[in-house]
CSV table of C-alpha atoms in Angstrom, one decimal:
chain,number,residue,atom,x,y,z
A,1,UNK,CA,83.4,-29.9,23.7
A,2,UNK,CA,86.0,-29.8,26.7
A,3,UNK,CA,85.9,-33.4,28.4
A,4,UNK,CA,88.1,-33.8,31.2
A,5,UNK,CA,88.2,-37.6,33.2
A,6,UNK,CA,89.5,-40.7,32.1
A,7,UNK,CA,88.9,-44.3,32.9
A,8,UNK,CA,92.6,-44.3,33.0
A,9,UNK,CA,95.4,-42.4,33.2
A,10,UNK,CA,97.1,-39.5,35.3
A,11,UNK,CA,95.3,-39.4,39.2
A,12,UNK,CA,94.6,-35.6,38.2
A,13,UNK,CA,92.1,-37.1,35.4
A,14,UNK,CA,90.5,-39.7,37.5
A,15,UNK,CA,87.7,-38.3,39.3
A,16,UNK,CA,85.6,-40.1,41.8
A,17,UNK,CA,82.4,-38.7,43.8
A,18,UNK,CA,82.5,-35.7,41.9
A,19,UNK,CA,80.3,-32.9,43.8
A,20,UNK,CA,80.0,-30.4,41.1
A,21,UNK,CA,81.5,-28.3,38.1
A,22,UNK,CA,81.5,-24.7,36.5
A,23,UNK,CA,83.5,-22.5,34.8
A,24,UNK,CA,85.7,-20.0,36.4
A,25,UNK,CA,87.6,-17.0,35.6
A,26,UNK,CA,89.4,-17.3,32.0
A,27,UNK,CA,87.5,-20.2,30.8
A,28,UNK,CA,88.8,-22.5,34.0
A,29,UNK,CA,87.0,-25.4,35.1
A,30,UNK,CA,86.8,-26.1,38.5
A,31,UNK,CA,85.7,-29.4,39.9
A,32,UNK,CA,84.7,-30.5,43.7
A,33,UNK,CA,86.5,-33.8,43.5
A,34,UNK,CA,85.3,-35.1,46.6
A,35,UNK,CA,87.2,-38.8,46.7
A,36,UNK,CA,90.1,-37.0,47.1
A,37,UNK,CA,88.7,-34.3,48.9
A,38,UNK,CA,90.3,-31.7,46.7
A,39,UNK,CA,88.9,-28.7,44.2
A,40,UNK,CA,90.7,-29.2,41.0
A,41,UNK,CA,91.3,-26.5,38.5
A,42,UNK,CA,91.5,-27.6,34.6
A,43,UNK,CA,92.2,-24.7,31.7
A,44,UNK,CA,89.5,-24.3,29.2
A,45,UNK,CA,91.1,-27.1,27.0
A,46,UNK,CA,90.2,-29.6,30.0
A,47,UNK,CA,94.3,-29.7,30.9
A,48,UNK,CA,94.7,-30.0,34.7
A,49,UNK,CA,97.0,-26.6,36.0
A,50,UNK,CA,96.1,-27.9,39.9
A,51,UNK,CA,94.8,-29.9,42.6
A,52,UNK,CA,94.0,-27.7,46.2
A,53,UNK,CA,93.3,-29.9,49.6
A,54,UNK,CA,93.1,-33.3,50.1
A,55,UNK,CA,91.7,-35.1,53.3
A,56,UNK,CA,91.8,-32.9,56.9
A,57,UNK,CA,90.8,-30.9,59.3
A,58,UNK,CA,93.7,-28.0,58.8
A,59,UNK,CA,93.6,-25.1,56.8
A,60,UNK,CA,93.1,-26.1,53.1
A,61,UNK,CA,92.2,-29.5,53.6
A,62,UNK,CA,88.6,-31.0,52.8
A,63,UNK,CA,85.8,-33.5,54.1
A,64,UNK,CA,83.1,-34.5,52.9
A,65,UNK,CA,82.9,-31.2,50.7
A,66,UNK,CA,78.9,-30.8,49.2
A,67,UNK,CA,79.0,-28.1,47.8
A,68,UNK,CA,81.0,-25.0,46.1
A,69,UNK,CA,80.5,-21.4,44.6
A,70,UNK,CA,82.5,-19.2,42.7
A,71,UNK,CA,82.8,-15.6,43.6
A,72,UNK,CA,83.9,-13.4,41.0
A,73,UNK,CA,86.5,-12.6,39.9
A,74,UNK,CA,88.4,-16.2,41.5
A,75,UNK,CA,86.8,-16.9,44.9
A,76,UNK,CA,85.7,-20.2,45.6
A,77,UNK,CA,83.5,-21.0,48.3
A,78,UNK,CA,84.3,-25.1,49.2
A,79,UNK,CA,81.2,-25.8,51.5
A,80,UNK,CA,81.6,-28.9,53.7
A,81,UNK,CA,78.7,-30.9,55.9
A,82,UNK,CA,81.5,-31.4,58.9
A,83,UNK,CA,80.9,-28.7,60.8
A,84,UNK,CA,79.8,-27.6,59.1
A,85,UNK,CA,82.9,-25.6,57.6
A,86,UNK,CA,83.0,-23.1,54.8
A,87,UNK,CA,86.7,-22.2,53.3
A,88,UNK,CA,87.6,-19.3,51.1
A,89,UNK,CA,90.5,-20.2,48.3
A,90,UNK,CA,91.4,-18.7,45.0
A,91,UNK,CA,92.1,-20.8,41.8
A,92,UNK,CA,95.6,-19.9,42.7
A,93,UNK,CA,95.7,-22.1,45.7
A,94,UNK,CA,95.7,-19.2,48.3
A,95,UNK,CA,93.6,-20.4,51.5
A,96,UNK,CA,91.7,-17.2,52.8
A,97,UNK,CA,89.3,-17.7,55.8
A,98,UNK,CA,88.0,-21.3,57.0
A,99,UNK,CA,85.2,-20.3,59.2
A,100,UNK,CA,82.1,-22.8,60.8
A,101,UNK,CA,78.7,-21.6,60.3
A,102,UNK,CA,75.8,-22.8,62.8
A,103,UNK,CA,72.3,-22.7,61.1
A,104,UNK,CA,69.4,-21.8,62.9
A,105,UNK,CA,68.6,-25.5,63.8
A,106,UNK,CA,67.1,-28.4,62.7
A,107,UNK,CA,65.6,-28.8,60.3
A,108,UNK,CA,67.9,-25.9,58.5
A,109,UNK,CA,70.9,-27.9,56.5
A,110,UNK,CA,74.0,-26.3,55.8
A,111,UNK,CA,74.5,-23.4,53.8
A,112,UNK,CA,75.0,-24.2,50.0
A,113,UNK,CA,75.3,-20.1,48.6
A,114,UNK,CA,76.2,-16.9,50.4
A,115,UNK,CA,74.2,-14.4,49.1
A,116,UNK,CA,75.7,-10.6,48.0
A,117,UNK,CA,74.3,-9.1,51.1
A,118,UNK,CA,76.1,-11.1,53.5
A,119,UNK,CA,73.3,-13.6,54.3
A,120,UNK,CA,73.5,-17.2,53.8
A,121,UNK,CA,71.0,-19.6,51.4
A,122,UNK,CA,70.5,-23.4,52.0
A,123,UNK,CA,68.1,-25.8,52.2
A,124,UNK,CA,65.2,-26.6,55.0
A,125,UNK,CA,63.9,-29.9,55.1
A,126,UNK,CA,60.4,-31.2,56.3
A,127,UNK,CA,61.1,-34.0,59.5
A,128,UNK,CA,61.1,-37.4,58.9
A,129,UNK,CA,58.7,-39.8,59.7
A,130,UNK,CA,58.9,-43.7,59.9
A,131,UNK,CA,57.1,-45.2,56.4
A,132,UNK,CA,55.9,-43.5,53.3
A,133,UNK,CA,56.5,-40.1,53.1
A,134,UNK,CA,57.2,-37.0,50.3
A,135,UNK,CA,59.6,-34.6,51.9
A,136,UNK,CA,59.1,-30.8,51.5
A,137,UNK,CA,61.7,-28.4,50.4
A,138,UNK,CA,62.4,-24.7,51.1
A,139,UNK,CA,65.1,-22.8,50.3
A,140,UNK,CA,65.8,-20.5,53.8
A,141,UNK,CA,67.9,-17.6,54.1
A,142,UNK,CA,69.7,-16.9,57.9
A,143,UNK,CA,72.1,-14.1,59.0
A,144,UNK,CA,75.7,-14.3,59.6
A,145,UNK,CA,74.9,-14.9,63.3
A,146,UNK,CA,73.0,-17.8,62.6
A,147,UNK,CA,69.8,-16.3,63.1
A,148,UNK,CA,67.2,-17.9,60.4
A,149,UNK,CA,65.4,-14.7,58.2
A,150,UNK,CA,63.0,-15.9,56.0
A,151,UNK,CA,61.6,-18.6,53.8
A,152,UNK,CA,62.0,-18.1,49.8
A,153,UNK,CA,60.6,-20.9,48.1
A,154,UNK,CA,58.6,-24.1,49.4
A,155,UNK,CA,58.2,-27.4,47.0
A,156,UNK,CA,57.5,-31.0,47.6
A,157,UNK,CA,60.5,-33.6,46.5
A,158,UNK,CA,62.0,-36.9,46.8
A,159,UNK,CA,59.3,-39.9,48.2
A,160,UNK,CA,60.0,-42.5,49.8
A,161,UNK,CA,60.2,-45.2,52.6
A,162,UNK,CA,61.8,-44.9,55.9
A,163,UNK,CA,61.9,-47.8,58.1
A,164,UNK,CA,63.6,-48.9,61.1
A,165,UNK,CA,66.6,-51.7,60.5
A,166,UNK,CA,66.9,-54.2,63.3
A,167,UNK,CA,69.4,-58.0,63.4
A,168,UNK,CA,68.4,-60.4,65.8
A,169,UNK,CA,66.0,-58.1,67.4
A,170,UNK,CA,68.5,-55.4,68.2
A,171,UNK,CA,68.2,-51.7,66.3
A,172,UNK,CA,71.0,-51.0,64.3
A,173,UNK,CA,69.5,-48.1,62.3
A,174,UNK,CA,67.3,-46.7,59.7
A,175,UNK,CA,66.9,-47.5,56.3
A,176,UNK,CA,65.1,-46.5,53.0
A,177,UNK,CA,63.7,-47.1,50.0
A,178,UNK,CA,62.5,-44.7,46.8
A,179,UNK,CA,59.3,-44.6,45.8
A,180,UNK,CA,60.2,-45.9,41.9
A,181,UNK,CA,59.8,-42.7,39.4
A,182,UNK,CA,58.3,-40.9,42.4
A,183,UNK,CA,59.0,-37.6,43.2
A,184,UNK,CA,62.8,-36.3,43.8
A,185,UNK,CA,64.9,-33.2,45.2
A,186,UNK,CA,65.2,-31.3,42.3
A,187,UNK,CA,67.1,-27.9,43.5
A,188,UNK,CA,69.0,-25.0,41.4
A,189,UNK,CA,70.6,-21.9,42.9
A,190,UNK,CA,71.4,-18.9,40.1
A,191,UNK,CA,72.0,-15.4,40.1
A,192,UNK,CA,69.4,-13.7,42.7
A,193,UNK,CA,66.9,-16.4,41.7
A,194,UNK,CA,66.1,-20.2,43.2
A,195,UNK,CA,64.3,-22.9,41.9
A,196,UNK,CA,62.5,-25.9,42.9
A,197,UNK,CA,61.2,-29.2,41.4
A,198,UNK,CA,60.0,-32.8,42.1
A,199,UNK,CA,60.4,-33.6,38.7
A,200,UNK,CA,56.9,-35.3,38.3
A,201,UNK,CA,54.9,-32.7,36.5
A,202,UNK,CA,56.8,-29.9,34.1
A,203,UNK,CA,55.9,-27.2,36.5
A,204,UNK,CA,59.2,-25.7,38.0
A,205,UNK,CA,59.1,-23.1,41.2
A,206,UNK,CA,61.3,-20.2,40.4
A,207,UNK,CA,61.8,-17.2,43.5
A,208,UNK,CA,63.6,-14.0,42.7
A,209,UNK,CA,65.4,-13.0,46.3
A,210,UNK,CA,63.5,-10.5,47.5
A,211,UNK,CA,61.0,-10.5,44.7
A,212,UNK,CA,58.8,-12.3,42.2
A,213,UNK,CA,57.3,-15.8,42.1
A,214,UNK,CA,57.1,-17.5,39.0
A,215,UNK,CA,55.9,-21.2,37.5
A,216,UNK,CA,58.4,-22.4,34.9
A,217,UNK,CA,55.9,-24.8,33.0
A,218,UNK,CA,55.7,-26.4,29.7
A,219,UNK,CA,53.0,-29.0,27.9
A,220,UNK,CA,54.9,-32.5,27.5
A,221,UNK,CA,53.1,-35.8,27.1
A,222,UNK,CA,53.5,-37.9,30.2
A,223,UNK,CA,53.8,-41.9,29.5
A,224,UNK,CA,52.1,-44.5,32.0
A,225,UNK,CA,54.9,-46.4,33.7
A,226,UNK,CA,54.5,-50.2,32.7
A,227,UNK,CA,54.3,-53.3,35.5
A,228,UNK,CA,57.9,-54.0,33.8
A,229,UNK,CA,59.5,-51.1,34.1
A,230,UNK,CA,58.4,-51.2,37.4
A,231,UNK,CA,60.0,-54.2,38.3
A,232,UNK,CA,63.0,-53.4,36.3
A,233,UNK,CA,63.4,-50.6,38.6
A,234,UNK,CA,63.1,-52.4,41.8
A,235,UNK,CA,65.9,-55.0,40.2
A,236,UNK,CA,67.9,-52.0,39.6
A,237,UNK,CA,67.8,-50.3,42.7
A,238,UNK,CA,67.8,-53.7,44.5
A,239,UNK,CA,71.2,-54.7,42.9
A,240,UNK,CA,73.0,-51.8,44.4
A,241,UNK,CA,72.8,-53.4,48.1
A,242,UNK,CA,75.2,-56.1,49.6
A,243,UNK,CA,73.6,-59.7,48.9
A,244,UNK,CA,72.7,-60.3,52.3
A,245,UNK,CA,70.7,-57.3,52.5
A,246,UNK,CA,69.1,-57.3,49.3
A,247,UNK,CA,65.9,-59.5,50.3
A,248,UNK,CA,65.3,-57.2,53.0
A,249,UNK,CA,65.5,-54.4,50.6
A,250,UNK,CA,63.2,-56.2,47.9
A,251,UNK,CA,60.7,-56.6,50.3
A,252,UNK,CA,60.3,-53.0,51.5
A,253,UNK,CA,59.4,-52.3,48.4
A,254,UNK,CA,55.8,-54.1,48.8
A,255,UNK,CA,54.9,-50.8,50.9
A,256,UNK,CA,55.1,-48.5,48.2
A,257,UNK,CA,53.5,-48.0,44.8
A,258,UNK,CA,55.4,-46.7,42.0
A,259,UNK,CA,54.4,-43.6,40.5
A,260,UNK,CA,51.7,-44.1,37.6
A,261,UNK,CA,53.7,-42.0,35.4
A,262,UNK,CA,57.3,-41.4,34.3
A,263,UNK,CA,58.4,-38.1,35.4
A,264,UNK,CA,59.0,-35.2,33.1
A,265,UNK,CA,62.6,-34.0,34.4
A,266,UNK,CA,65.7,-35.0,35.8
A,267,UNK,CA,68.2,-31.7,36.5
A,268,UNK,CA,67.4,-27.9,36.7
A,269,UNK,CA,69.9,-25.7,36.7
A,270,UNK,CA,71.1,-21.5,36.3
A,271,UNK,CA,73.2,-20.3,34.0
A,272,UNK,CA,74.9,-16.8,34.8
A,273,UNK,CA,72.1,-14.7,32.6
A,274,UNK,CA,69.4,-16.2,34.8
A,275,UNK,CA,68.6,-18.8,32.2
A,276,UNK,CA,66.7,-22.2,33.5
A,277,UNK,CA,68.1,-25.2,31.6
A,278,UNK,CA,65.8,-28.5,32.7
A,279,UNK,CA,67.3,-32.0,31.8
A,280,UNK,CA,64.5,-34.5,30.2
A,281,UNK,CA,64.1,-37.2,32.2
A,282,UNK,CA,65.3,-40.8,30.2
A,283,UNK,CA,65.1,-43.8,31.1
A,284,UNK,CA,68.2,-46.1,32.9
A,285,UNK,CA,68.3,-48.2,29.2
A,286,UNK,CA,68.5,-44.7,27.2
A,287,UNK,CA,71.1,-43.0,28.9
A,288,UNK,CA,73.5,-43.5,26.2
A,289,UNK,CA,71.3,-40.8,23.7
A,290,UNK,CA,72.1,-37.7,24.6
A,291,UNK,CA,71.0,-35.8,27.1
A,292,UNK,CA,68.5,-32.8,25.9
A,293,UNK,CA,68.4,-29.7,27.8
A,294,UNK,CA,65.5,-27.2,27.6
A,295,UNK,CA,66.1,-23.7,28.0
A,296,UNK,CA,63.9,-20.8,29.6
A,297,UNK,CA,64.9,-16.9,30.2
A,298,UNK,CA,64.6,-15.2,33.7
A,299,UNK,CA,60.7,-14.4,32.5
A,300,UNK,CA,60.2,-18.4,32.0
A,301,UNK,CA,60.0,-18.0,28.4
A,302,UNK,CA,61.0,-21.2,26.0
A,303,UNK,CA,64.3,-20.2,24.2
A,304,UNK,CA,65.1,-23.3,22.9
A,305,UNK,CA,66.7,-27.1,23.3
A,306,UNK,CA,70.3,-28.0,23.6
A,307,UNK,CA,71.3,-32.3,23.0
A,308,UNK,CA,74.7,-33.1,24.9
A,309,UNK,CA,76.6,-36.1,24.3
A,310,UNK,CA,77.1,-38.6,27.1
A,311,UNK,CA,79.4,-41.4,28.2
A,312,UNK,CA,78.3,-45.0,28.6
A,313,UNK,CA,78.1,-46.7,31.9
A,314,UNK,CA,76.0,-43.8,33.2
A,315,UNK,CA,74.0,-44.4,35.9
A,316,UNK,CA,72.1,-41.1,36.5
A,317,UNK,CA,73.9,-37.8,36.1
A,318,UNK,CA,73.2,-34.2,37.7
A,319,UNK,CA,74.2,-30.9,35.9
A,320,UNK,CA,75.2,-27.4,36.6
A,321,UNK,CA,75.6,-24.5,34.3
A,322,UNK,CA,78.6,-21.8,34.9
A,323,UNK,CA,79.8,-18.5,34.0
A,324,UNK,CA,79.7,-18.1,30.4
A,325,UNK,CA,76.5,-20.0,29.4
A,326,UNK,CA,78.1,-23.4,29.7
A,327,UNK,CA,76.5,-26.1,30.3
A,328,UNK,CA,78.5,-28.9,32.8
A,329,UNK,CA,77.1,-32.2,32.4
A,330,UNK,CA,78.6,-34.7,35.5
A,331,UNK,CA,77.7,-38.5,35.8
A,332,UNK,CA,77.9,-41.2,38.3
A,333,UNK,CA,79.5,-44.2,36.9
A,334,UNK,CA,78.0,-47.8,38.0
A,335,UNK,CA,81.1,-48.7,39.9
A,336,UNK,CA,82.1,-45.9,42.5
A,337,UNK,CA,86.0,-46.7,41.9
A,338,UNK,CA,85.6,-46.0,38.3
A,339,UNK,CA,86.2,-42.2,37.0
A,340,UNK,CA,83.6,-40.3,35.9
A,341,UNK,CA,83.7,-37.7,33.3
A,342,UNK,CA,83.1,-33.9,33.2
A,343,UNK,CA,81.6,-32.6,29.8
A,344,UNK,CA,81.1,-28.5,29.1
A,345,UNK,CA,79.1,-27.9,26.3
A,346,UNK,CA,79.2,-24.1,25.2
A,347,UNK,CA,75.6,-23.0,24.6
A,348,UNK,CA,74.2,-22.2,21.0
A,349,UNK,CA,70.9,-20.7,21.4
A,350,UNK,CA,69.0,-18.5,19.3
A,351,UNK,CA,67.3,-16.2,21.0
């Protein structure tokens, strides 16, 4: 196991809003550290060689990056919502091209992937509406002029809440709450394949660019979701706000229902042979077991399960597989000042 963070220690080892993780060329690790607004590069031992950015507009620099991609043999692709921007860098710290990319329009997002033939891959997002809603995902491909091509893959994701936030009778914006255990955004790009999810039922959306559809299913007992674990929830998410907002919060929560059962998954993810790896969904009060990973081939066959160790003090955690069949595991801590920690777990599958 490579682990690379630290609670303390050397700024290079602290990370902070981490935005994702994968391996690069030579066993590298490269991280979207996005509190600092720089990509990181770590050997395969998990010892940092260098940091590339920081916060800016100018060449090189970073904000608010979302997103990255590695381009073989050592592009990276650091995709940013301002703009929104798109810059082309090596592991080397050379700064290629920093270009802005204009989707079609709302309600494209910003590209997350460029594909091999020049096009560009992100997410389209049903509109909102005010109260309870479950939004609907596609992955959308457009040309490099902007122009929007085709659809892929449609899913329904996250529910919740949207309201409208008003003080003393004056509107001072929107606000929303989750629908507890509902539904969720649930997304996974891989090699010439996508893959959508709400995480409710085991039954995962998988497109093949330009060809097949499949269903990436599997039989797993679902449990009823108790009254407490329902309020437990609420408390939970309820404790993240500022104490003056948090009765406003609590009561929002009257206007949904929580989901009758506990979902089934809660991360899907490619690894560079195609593989789908799908995170078991656990419970905020097991998070320190470890986390198991399923594993299916490009056909959607089962290959097998895969337990990673975890930190404590996780709140929820995300994961990505890179080059190499390795799995990175990334976590949110439950302060945002404190580091989070970056685990790669080399795969041992039987096939």
């Amino acid at each position: 196991i490579t682990s690379i963070g630290a609670v303390e220690g050397p700024p290079e080892l602290q990370l902070h809003r981490e935005r994702g993780a994968a391996r690069g060329a030579g066993g590298r690790v490269v991280v979207s550290n996005d509190g600092t607004s720089e990509i990181r590069i770590y050997d395969s031992t998990g010892r940092w060689i260098r940091s590339i950015g920081g916060e800016g507009d100018g060449p090189g620099e970073f904000r608010l990056i979302r997103a990255f991609q590695i381009i073989p043999p050592d592009t990276i692709l650091a995709f940013e919502d301002r703009g929104p921007r798109i810059t082309a860098l090596t592991a080397d710290a050379v700064i290629g091209e920093t270009r802005r990319l204009t989707p079609p329009g709302r309600p494209y997002k910003p590209p997350d992937h460029r594909l091999p033939n020049g096009r560009w891959l992100g997410l389209l997002r049903s509109e909102e509406i005010e109260g309870y809603q479950q939004r609907t995902n596609s992955y959308a491909t457009w040309s490099e002029d902007g122009v929007a091509m085709d659809t892929v893959i449609t899913r329904t994701g996250y529910e919740y809440l949207l309201y409208t936030r008003e003080e003393g009778g004056r509107y001072i914006g929107k606000g929303a709450v989750v629908v507890p255990f509902g539904g969720e955004d649930l997304t996974a790009i891989g090699p010439g394949r996508v893959a959508l999810s709400d995480g409710a039922a085991y039954d995962i959306s998988v497109a093949e660019l330009g060809g097949r559809r499949l269903r990436v299913r599997r039989t797993v007992e679902r449990r009823p979701v108790s009254a407490d674990e329902a309020a437990r929830f609420v408390d939970e998410y309820v404790a993240r706000y500022p104490e003056e907002r948090q009765a406003d919060v609590r009561s929002r929560f009257e206007q949904v229902t929580a989901a009758s059962h506990l979902p089934t998954h809660a991360a899907i993810a490619f690894d560079s042979d195609g593989n789908l790896w799908v995170e078991s969904y656990r419970l905020l009060r097991d998070m320190h077991l470890p986390r198991t990973w399923s594993v299916f081939d490009p056909d959607g066959r089962w290959l097998g399960d895969v337990d990673l160790p975890h930190p404590p003090q996780e709140r929820r955690g995300g994961g990505q597989v890179g080059d190499g069949g390795v799995v990175v595991a990334l976590t949110e801590r439950q302060q945002p000042a404190q580091p989070e920690q970056v685990r790669a777990h080399e795969r041992a599958l039987v096939r």
